[in-house]
Amino acid sequence: MANEVAWVEVVGKDGQKLKSFHGDLFGWKVEKVPGDMPYWTHNPDGGGVGAGVGQAQDGQGHVTFYVGADDPQAVLDQAEKLGGKTVMPVTEMEMVTFGLFTDPEGHVIGVVKNQPM
């Protein structure tokens, strides 16, 4: 759904520790994503926003929320017009297409392409 929070990501230096902490604290059922990346996902039953927990590529921990959009590039363009900055251009990966931008205060926010249901 466009313009709704679609995903939350928590990453840091020790992805395994974060996975265990958040999984145990909230009772999340997490599944390892395919491949070598230390990253797990939680897709809630019965509604709610999914989440990813894992190791940050640069080691710096952060929490990012992603908003769904039919056209992520249009959102990045509009963010720049409103005073934001693109920090990661629209990137296509095997299971997701997304980009990252900062708001005028420097908060990193993601935009993710809506997936057909």
Short mmCIF file of N, CA and C in Angstrom, two decimals:
data_model
loop_
_atom_site.label_atom_id
_atom_site.label_comp_id
_atom_site.label_asym_id
_atom_site.label_seq_id
_atom_site.Cartn_x
_atom_site.Cartn_y
_atom_site.Cartn_z
N MET A 1 0.85 -1.18 0.00
CA MET A 1 0.00 0.00 0.00
C MET A 1 0.89 1.24 0.00
N ALA A 2 0.60 2.17 -0.87
CA ALA A 2 1.42 3.37 -0.97
C ALA A 2 1.24 4.27 0.25
N ASN A 3 2.32 4.91 0.61
CA ASN A 3 2.37 5.90 1.68
C ASN A 3 2.09 5.34 3.07
N GLU A 4 2.24 4.06 3.25
CA GLU A 4 2.10 3.42 4.56
C GLU A 4 3.46 2.85 4.96
N VAL A 5 3.74 2.82 6.26
CA VAL A 5 4.97 2.18 6.71
C VAL A 5 4.87 0.71 6.32
N ALA A 6 5.88 0.24 5.59
CA ALA A 6 5.84 -1.11 5.04
C ALA A 6 6.88 -2.03 5.66
N TRP A 7 7.90 -1.48 6.31
CA TRP A 7 9.00 -2.30 6.81
C TRP A 7 9.78 -1.51 7.84
N VAL A 8 10.32 -2.19 8.82
CA VAL A 8 11.21 -1.59 9.81
C VAL A 8 12.46 -2.45 9.86
N GLU A 9 13.61 -1.80 9.95
CA GLU A 9 14.88 -2.53 9.96
C GLU A 9 15.72 -2.08 11.15
N VAL A 10 16.26 -3.05 11.88
CA VAL A 10 17.15 -2.79 13.01
C VAL A 10 18.45 -3.52 12.71
N VAL A 11 19.53 -2.77 12.51
CA VAL A 11 20.82 -3.40 12.22
C VAL A 11 21.90 -2.80 13.11
N GLY A 12 22.96 -3.56 13.33
CA GLY A 12 24.06 -3.10 14.16
C GLY A 12 25.28 -3.99 13.99
N LYS A 13 26.22 -3.85 14.91
CA LYS A 13 27.49 -4.57 14.83
C LYS A 13 27.33 -6.07 14.95
N ASP A 14 26.39 -6.54 15.79
CA ASP A 14 26.22 -7.97 16.04
C ASP A 14 24.79 -8.37 15.67
N GLY A 15 24.60 -8.72 14.41
CA GLY A 15 23.27 -9.07 13.93
C GLY A 15 22.64 -10.23 14.66
N GLN A 16 23.44 -11.24 14.99
CA GLN A 16 22.93 -12.41 15.71
C GLN A 16 22.38 -12.01 17.08
N LYS A 17 23.10 -11.15 17.77
CA LYS A 17 22.67 -10.69 19.09
C LYS A 17 21.38 -9.88 18.98
N LEU A 18 21.31 -9.00 17.98
CA LEU A 18 20.10 -8.22 17.78
C LEU A 18 18.91 -9.11 17.43
N LYS A 19 19.15 -10.10 16.59
CA LYS A 19 18.09 -11.05 16.21
C LYS A 19 17.55 -11.74 17.44
N SER A 20 18.45 -12.22 18.29
CA SER A 20 18.03 -12.91 19.51
C SER A 20 17.29 -11.97 20.46
N PHE A 21 17.83 -10.77 20.65
CA PHE A 21 17.22 -9.81 21.57
C PHE A 21 15.79 -9.47 21.14
N HIS A 22 15.62 -9.00 19.92
CA HIS A 22 14.30 -8.58 19.46
C HIS A 22 13.35 -9.76 19.32
N GLY A 23 13.87 -10.89 18.85
CA GLY A 23 13.04 -12.09 18.73
C GLY A 23 12.52 -12.55 20.08
N ASP A 24 13.41 -12.60 21.07
CA ASP A 24 13.01 -13.04 22.41
C ASP A 24 12.11 -12.01 23.10
N LEU A 25 12.46 -10.73 22.97
CA LEU A 25 11.70 -9.68 23.64
C LEU A 25 10.26 -9.61 23.15
N PHE A 26 10.09 -9.66 21.84
CA PHE A 26 8.76 -9.47 21.26
C PHE A 26 8.10 -10.77 20.81
N GLY A 27 8.78 -11.90 20.99
CA GLY A 27 8.23 -13.17 20.56
C GLY A 27 8.15 -13.31 19.05
N TRP A 28 9.04 -12.60 18.35
CA TRP A 28 9.04 -12.66 16.89
C TRP A 28 9.53 -14.01 16.41
N LYS A 29 8.88 -14.52 15.39
CA LYS A 29 9.37 -15.70 14.68
C LYS A 29 10.22 -15.16 13.53
N VAL A 30 11.52 -15.35 13.62
CA VAL A 30 12.41 -14.80 12.60
C VAL A 30 12.96 -15.91 11.73
N GLU A 31 13.16 -15.59 10.47
CA GLU A 31 13.71 -16.54 9.51
C GLU A 31 14.93 -15.92 8.85
N LYS A 32 15.97 -16.71 8.69
CA LYS A 32 17.19 -16.27 8.02
C LYS A 32 16.89 -16.06 6.54
N VAL A 33 17.40 -14.96 5.98
CA VAL A 33 17.25 -14.76 4.54
C VAL A 33 18.26 -15.64 3.82
N PRO A 34 17.96 -16.06 2.61
CA PRO A 34 18.92 -16.89 1.88
C PRO A 34 20.24 -16.16 1.65
N GLY A 35 21.31 -16.92 1.58
CA GLY A 35 22.62 -16.34 1.30
C GLY A 35 23.46 -16.15 2.54
N ASP A 36 24.56 -15.44 2.36
CA ASP A 36 25.54 -15.25 3.43
C ASP A 36 25.28 -14.05 4.32
N MET A 37 24.38 -13.18 3.92
CA MET A 37 24.13 -11.96 4.68
C MET A 37 23.54 -12.32 6.05
N PRO A 38 24.12 -11.79 7.14
CA PRO A 38 23.58 -12.05 8.48
C PRO A 38 22.33 -11.19 8.73
N TYR A 39 21.21 -11.67 8.23
CA TYR A 39 19.97 -10.89 8.26
C TYR A 39 18.79 -11.84 8.40
N TRP A 40 17.84 -11.47 9.25
CA TRP A 40 16.66 -12.28 9.53
C TRP A 40 15.43 -11.41 9.34
N THR A 41 14.32 -12.02 8.99
CA THR A 41 13.08 -11.27 8.82
C THR A 41 11.98 -11.81 9.72
N HIS A 42 11.10 -10.92 10.09
CA HIS A 42 9.89 -11.26 10.85
C HIS A 42 8.71 -10.76 10.04
N ASN A 43 7.85 -11.68 9.64
CA ASN A 43 6.63 -11.33 8.90
C ASN A 43 5.45 -11.75 9.76
N PRO A 44 4.82 -10.77 10.41
CA PRO A 44 3.78 -11.10 11.38
C PRO A 44 2.55 -11.75 10.76
N ASP A 45 1.99 -12.69 11.50
CA ASP A 45 0.71 -13.29 11.12
C ASP A 45 -0.39 -12.33 11.54
N GLY A 46 -1.40 -12.19 10.74
CA GLY A 46 -2.56 -11.41 11.14
C GLY A 46 -2.37 -9.91 11.09
N GLY A 47 -1.45 -9.41 10.32
CA GLY A 47 -1.29 -7.96 10.18
C GLY A 47 -0.08 -7.44 10.93
N GLY A 48 0.13 -6.18 10.80
CA GLY A 48 1.30 -5.54 11.39
C GLY A 48 2.38 -5.36 10.35
N VAL A 49 3.39 -4.62 10.72
CA VAL A 49 4.49 -4.29 9.82
C VAL A 49 5.60 -5.32 10.01
N GLY A 50 6.14 -5.82 8.92
CA GLY A 50 7.26 -6.74 8.98
C GLY A 50 8.54 -6.03 9.41
N ALA A 51 9.52 -6.82 9.82
CA ALA A 51 10.78 -6.24 10.29
C ALA A 51 11.95 -7.09 9.85
N GLY A 52 13.08 -6.44 9.70
CA GLY A 52 14.34 -7.11 9.43
C GLY A 52 15.32 -6.78 10.53
N VAL A 53 16.11 -7.76 10.94
CA VAL A 53 17.11 -7.57 11.99
C VAL A 53 18.40 -8.20 11.49
N GLY A 54 19.51 -7.49 11.64
CA GLY A 54 20.75 -8.07 11.16
C GLY A 54 21.97 -7.22 11.41
N GLN A 55 23.02 -7.56 10.70
CA GLN A 55 24.30 -6.89 10.84
C GLN A 55 24.39 -5.74 9.85
N ALA A 56 24.80 -4.57 10.32
CA ALA A 56 24.96 -3.41 9.45
C ALA A 56 26.20 -3.60 8.58
N GLN A 57 26.12 -3.21 7.34
CA GLN A 57 27.26 -3.36 6.44
C GLN A 57 28.46 -2.57 6.90
N ASP A 58 28.23 -1.39 7.47
CA ASP A 58 29.35 -0.57 7.93
C ASP A 58 29.58 -0.68 9.44
N GLY A 59 28.80 -1.52 10.11
CA GLY A 59 28.96 -1.72 11.54
C GLY A 59 28.21 -0.72 12.40
N GLN A 60 27.75 0.38 11.81
CA GLN A 60 27.02 1.39 12.58
C GLN A 60 25.57 0.96 12.75
N GLY A 61 25.11 0.92 13.98
CA GLY A 61 23.74 0.54 14.25
C GLY A 61 22.76 1.64 13.90
N HIS A 62 21.59 1.26 13.44
CA HIS A 62 20.54 2.23 13.16
C HIS A 62 19.20 1.52 13.01
N VAL A 63 18.16 2.30 13.14
CA VAL A 63 16.80 1.82 12.89
C VAL A 63 16.26 2.66 11.73
N THR A 64 15.69 2.00 10.74
CA THR A 64 15.15 2.69 9.58
C THR A 64 13.74 2.17 9.32
N PHE A 65 12.82 3.09 9.05
CA PHE A 65 11.51 2.64 8.60
C PHE A 65 11.39 2.92 7.11
N TYR A 66 10.64 2.06 6.43
CA TYR A 66 10.46 2.15 4.99
C TYR A 66 8.99 2.38 4.68
N VAL A 67 8.74 3.30 3.77
CA VAL A 67 7.38 3.60 3.35
C VAL A 67 7.16 3.01 1.95
N GLY A 68 6.04 2.35 1.76
CA GLY A 68 5.73 1.75 0.47
C GLY A 68 5.36 2.80 -0.57
N ALA A 69 5.78 2.58 -1.81
CA ALA A 69 5.47 3.50 -2.90
C ALA A 69 5.41 2.73 -4.22
N ASP A 70 4.55 3.17 -5.11
CA ASP A 70 4.50 2.56 -6.43
C ASP A 70 5.72 2.97 -7.26
N ASP A 71 6.27 4.17 -7.00
CA ASP A 71 7.40 4.69 -7.75
C ASP A 71 8.43 5.27 -6.78
N PRO A 72 9.35 4.44 -6.28
CA PRO A 72 10.34 4.94 -5.32
C PRO A 72 11.15 6.13 -5.83
N GLN A 73 11.47 6.14 -7.13
CA GLN A 73 12.26 7.26 -7.66
C GLN A 73 11.50 8.57 -7.54
N ALA A 74 10.20 8.55 -7.79
CA ALA A 74 9.39 9.76 -7.65
C ALA A 74 9.42 10.27 -6.21
N VAL A 75 9.42 9.36 -5.25
CA VAL A 75 9.49 9.77 -3.84
C VAL A 75 10.84 10.40 -3.54
N LEU A 76 11.93 9.79 -4.02
CA LEU A 76 13.26 10.38 -3.80
C LEU A 76 13.34 11.77 -4.44
N ASP A 77 12.81 11.92 -5.64
CA ASP A 77 12.81 13.22 -6.31
C ASP A 77 12.04 14.26 -5.50
N GLN A 78 10.87 13.87 -5.00
CA GLN A 78 10.05 14.80 -4.21
C GLN A 78 10.73 15.14 -2.89
N ALA A 79 11.37 14.14 -2.27
CA ALA A 79 12.09 14.40 -1.01
C ALA A 79 13.16 15.47 -1.23
N GLU A 80 13.88 15.38 -2.34
CA GLU A 80 14.91 16.38 -2.63
C GLU A 80 14.30 17.76 -2.85
N LYS A 81 13.17 17.84 -3.53
CA LYS A 81 12.50 19.12 -3.74
C LYS A 81 12.08 19.75 -2.42
N LEU A 82 11.79 18.90 -1.43
CA LEU A 82 11.32 19.39 -0.13
C LEU A 82 12.46 19.61 0.87
N GLY A 83 13.71 19.45 0.43
CA GLY A 83 14.84 19.70 1.32
C GLY A 83 15.56 18.47 1.82
N GLY A 84 15.15 17.29 1.39
CA GLY A 84 15.85 16.07 1.76
C GLY A 84 16.99 15.79 0.79
N LYS A 85 17.71 14.70 1.05
CA LYS A 85 18.82 14.30 0.18
C LYS A 85 18.78 12.79 -0.03
N THR A 86 18.98 12.37 -1.26
CA THR A 86 19.08 10.94 -1.56
C THR A 86 20.41 10.43 -1.03
N VAL A 87 20.38 9.36 -0.24
CA VAL A 87 21.63 8.76 0.26
C VAL A 87 21.89 7.40 -0.37
N MET A 88 20.87 6.79 -0.96
CA MET A 88 21.03 5.56 -1.75
C MET A 88 20.01 5.62 -2.87
N PRO A 89 20.47 5.63 -4.12
CA PRO A 89 19.52 5.67 -5.22
C PRO A 89 18.68 4.40 -5.24
N VAL A 90 17.63 4.43 -6.02
CA VAL A 90 16.78 3.25 -6.14
C VAL A 90 17.65 2.07 -6.55
N THR A 91 17.57 1.01 -5.76
CA THR A 91 18.40 -0.18 -5.93
C THR A 91 17.49 -1.39 -6.04
N GLU A 92 17.74 -2.21 -7.04
CA GLU A 92 16.95 -3.43 -7.22
C GLU A 92 17.77 -4.61 -6.73
N MET A 93 17.20 -5.36 -5.80
CA MET A 93 17.80 -6.59 -5.30
C MET A 93 16.84 -7.73 -5.65
N GLU A 94 17.25 -8.95 -5.35
CA GLU A 94 16.45 -10.12 -5.73
C GLU A 94 15.01 -10.04 -5.24
N MET A 95 14.81 -9.60 -4.01
CA MET A 95 13.46 -9.65 -3.43
C MET A 95 12.85 -8.28 -3.17
N VAL A 96 13.59 -7.19 -3.46
CA VAL A 96 13.09 -5.87 -3.08
C VAL A 96 13.73 -4.79 -3.94
N THR A 97 12.98 -3.71 -4.15
CA THR A 97 13.49 -2.51 -4.81
C THR A 97 13.27 -1.37 -3.83
N PHE A 98 14.35 -0.63 -3.51
CA PHE A 98 14.24 0.40 -2.48
C PHE A 98 15.26 1.51 -2.70
N GLY A 99 15.09 2.60 -1.98
CA GLY A 99 16.04 3.70 -1.95
C GLY A 99 16.01 4.32 -0.56
N LEU A 100 17.00 5.15 -0.28
CA LEU A 100 17.09 5.81 1.03
C LEU A 100 17.30 7.31 0.84
N PHE A 101 16.71 8.08 1.72
CA PHE A 101 16.91 9.53 1.70
C PHE A 101 16.96 10.04 3.14
N THR A 102 17.45 11.26 3.30
CA THR A 102 17.39 11.91 4.61
C THR A 102 16.36 13.02 4.54
N ASP A 103 15.73 13.25 5.69
CA ASP A 103 14.83 14.40 5.79
C ASP A 103 15.70 15.63 6.09
N PRO A 104 15.10 16.83 6.21
CA PRO A 104 15.91 18.02 6.45
C PRO A 104 16.72 17.99 7.75
N GLU A 105 16.36 17.13 8.71
CA GLU A 105 17.11 17.00 9.96
C GLU A 105 18.16 15.90 9.91
N GLY A 106 18.24 15.19 8.80
CA GLY A 106 19.26 14.15 8.65
C GLY A 106 18.82 12.74 9.01
N HIS A 107 17.54 12.53 9.33
CA HIS A 107 17.04 11.18 9.62
C HIS A 107 16.95 10.38 8.33
N VAL A 108 17.47 9.16 8.35
CA VAL A 108 17.42 8.31 7.16
C VAL A 108 16.08 7.58 7.12
N ILE A 109 15.43 7.66 5.97
CA ILE A 109 14.13 7.03 5.75
C ILE A 109 14.21 6.24 4.45
N GLY A 110 13.58 5.09 4.44
CA GLY A 110 13.58 4.27 3.24
C GLY A 110 12.26 4.35 2.50
N VAL A 111 12.34 4.11 1.21
CA VAL A 111 11.15 3.98 0.38
C VAL A 111 11.29 2.66 -0.36
N VAL A 112 10.24 1.84 -0.32
CA VAL A 112 10.29 0.50 -0.90
C VAL A 112 9.16 0.35 -1.91
N LYS A 113 9.48 -0.28 -3.04
CA LYS A 113 8.47 -0.47 -4.08
C LYS A 113 7.41 -1.45 -3.60
N ASN A 114 6.16 -1.05 -3.77
CA ASN A 114 5.05 -1.93 -3.41
C ASN A 114 5.12 -3.21 -4.23
N GLN A 115 4.85 -4.32 -3.59
CA GLN A 115 4.85 -5.62 -4.25
C GLN A 115 3.42 -6.01 -4.57
N PRO A 116 3.19 -6.57 -5.75
CA PRO A 116 1.82 -7.01 -6.06
C PRO A 116 1.39 -8.11 -5.11
N MET A 117 0.13 -8.10 -4.75
CA MET A 117 -0.38 -9.10 -3.82
C MET A 117 -1.00 -10.24 -4.57
#
